[in-house]
Coordinates of C-alpha atoms in Angstrom, one line a residue:
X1 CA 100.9 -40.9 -23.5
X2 CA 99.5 -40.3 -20.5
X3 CA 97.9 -44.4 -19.6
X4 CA 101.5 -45.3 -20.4
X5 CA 103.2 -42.9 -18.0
X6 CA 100.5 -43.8 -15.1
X7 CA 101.1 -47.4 -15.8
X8 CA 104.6 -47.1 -15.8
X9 CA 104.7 -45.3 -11.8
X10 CA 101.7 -47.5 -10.9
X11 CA 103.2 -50.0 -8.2
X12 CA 101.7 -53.5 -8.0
X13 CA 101.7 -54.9 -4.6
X14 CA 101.5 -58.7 -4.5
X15 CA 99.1 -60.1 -1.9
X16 CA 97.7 -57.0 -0.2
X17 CA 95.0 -57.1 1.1
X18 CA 94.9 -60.9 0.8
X19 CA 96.9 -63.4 -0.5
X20 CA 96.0 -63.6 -4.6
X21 CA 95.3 -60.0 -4.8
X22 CA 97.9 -58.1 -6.8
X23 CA 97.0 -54.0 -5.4
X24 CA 97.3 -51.8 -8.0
X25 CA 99.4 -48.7 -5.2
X26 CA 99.0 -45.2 -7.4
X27 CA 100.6 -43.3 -4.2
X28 CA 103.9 -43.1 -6.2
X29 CA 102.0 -41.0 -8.5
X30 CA 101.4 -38.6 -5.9
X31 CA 105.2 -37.4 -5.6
X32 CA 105.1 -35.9 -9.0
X33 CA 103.2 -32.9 -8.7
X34 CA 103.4 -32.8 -12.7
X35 CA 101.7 -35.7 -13.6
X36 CA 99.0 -34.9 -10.7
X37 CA 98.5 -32.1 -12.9
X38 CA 98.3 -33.8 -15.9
X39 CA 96.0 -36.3 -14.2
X40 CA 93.4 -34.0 -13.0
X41 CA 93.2 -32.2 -16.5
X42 CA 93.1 -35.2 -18.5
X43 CA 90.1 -36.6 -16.0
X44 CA 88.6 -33.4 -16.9
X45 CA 88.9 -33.0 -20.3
X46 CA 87.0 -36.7 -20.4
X47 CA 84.3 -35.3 -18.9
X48 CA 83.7 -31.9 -21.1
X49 CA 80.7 -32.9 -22.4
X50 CA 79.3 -34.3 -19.1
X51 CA 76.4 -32.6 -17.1
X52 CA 78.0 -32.1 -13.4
X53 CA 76.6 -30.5 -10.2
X54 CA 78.7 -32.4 -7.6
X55 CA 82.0 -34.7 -7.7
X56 CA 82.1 -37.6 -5.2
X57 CA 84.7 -39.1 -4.6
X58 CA 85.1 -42.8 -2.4
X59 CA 87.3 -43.1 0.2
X60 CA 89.9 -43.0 0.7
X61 CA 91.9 -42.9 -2.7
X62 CA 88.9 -41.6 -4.6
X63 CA 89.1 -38.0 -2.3
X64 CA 93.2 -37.8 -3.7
X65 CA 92.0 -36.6 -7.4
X66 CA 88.3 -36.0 -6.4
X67 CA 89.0 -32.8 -4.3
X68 CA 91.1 -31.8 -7.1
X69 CA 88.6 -32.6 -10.2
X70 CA 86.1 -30.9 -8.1
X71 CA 88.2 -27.1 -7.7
X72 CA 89.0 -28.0 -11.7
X73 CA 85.3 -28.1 -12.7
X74 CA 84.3 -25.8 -10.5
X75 CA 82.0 -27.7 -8.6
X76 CA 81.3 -28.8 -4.9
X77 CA 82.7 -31.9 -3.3
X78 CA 81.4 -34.7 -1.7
X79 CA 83.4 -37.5 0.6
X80 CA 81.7 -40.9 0.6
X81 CA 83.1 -42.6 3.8
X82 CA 83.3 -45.5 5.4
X83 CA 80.8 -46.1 8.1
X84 CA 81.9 -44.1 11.7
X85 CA 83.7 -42.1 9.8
X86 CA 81.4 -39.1 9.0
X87 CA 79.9 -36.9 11.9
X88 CA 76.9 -35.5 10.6
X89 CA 73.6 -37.2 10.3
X90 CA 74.5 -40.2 7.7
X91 CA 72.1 -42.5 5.0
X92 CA 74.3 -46.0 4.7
X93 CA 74.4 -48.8 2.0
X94 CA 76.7 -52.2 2.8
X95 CA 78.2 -54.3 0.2
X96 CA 80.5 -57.2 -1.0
X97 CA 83.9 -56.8 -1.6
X98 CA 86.0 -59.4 -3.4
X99 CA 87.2 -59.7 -0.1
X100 CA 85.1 -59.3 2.6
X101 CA 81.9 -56.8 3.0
X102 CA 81.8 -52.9 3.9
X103 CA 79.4 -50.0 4.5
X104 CA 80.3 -46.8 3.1
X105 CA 77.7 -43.2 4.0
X106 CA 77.2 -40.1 3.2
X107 CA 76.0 -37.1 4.9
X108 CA 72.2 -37.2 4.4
X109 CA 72.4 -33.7 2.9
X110 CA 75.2 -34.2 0.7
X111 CA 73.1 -33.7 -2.1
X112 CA 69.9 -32.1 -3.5
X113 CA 67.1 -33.8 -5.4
X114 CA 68.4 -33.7 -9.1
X115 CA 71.7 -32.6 -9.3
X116 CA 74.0 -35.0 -11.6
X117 CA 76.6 -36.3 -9.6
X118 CA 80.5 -37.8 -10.8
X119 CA 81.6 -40.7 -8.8
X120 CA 85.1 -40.7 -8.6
X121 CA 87.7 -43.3 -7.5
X122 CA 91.0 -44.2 -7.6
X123 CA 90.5 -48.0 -9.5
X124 CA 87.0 -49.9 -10.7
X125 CA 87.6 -53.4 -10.0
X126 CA 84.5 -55.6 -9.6
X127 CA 82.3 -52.4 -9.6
X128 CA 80.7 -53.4 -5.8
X129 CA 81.9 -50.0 -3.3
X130 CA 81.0 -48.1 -6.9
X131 CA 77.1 -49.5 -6.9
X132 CA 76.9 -48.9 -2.9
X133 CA 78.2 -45.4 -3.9
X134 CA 76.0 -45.5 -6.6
X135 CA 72.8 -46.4 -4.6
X136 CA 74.0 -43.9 -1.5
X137 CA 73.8 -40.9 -4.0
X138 CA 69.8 -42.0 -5.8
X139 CA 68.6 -42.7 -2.4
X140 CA 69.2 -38.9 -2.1
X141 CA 67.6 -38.3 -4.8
X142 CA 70.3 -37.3 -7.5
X143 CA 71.5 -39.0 -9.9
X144 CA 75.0 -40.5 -11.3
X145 CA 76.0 -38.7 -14.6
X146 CA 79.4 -40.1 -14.9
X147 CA 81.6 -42.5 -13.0
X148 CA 85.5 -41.7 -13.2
X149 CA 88.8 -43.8 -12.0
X150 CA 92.6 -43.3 -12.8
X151 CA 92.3 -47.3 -13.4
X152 CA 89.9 -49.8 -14.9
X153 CA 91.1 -53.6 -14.1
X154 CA 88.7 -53.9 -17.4
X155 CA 89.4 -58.1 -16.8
X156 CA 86.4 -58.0 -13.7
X157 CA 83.9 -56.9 -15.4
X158 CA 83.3 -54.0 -13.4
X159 CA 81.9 -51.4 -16.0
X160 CA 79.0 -53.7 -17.1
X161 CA 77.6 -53.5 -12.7
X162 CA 77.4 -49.3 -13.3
X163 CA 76.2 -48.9 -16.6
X164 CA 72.3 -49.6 -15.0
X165 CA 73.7 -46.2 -13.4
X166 CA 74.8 -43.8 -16.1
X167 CA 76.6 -45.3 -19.1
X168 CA 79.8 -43.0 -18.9
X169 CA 82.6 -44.5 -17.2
X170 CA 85.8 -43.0 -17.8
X171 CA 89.2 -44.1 -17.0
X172 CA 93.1 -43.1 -17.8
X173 CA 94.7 -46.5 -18.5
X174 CA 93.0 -50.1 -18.8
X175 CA 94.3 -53.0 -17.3

């Protein structure tokens, strides 16, 4: 099963980026071009029934299978960055991290009034960069269809901060 096989390559990285924080490292995943594969079909097979004009995905893990969701439904994609990072005109929304705060943006024409939107990411934690993302892409006038991650740490309550947002929220194995 495919949650088994990600859980299994998944490396868990104790105290990064602060001590108490177990990092849940899916860049071992990324040198087997099989289950990367396997990964971006079974993200997009979850989301067959789903509405979607545009895949964002949040940086910097969320662009890894984002790009590649995007080609496999066909559809434009969207980097959400964080702030300095973009160089077109931007829109910005800060946040709370469990560990610290942040401010991700978007280009202010990354997407048109209406069009459904997938989030995409890497891991839903606490749910925090996910709202900002979340807000960034209804100040623009769309709105979230979906959200999708390769991991839910289910434990922090993440899911329950995005379904306000769109009440699909997808993910390959549950921690």
């Amino acid at each position: 099963m495919l949650s088994n096989q990600i859980k299994q390559i998944i490396r868990d990285v104790p105290d990064f980026p602060k001590p108490g924080i177990i990092f849940k490292d899916i860049t071992p995943i990324l040198k087997d071009a099989v289950l990367c594969k396997e990964i971006t079909a079974a993200l997009a097979e979850q989301l067959k029934d789903v509405k979607i004009d545009v895949v964002a995905g949040i940086e910097s893990r969320g662009f890894l299978f984002g790009l590649a969701l995007a080609q496999q439904l066909n559809v434009p994609f969207v980097p959400i960055r964080k702030a300095g990072k973009l160089p077109y005109k931007t829109i910005q929304q800060s946040y709370d991290l469990e560990y610290g705060s942040a401010t991700l943006e978007v280009h202010e024409d990354a997407f048109e009034a209406g069009q459904q939107v997938l989030i995409h990411d890497d891991l839903l934690a606490t749910g925090g960069t996910v709202v900002a993302a979340s807000n960034l892409v209804q100040k623009l006038g769309a709105a979230v269809a979906a959200y999708s991650f390769l991991i839910n740490l289910d434990f922090l309550n993440g899911k329950d901060r995005l379904t306000p947002y769109a009440d699909k929220v997808f993910a390959l194995a549950t921690y």
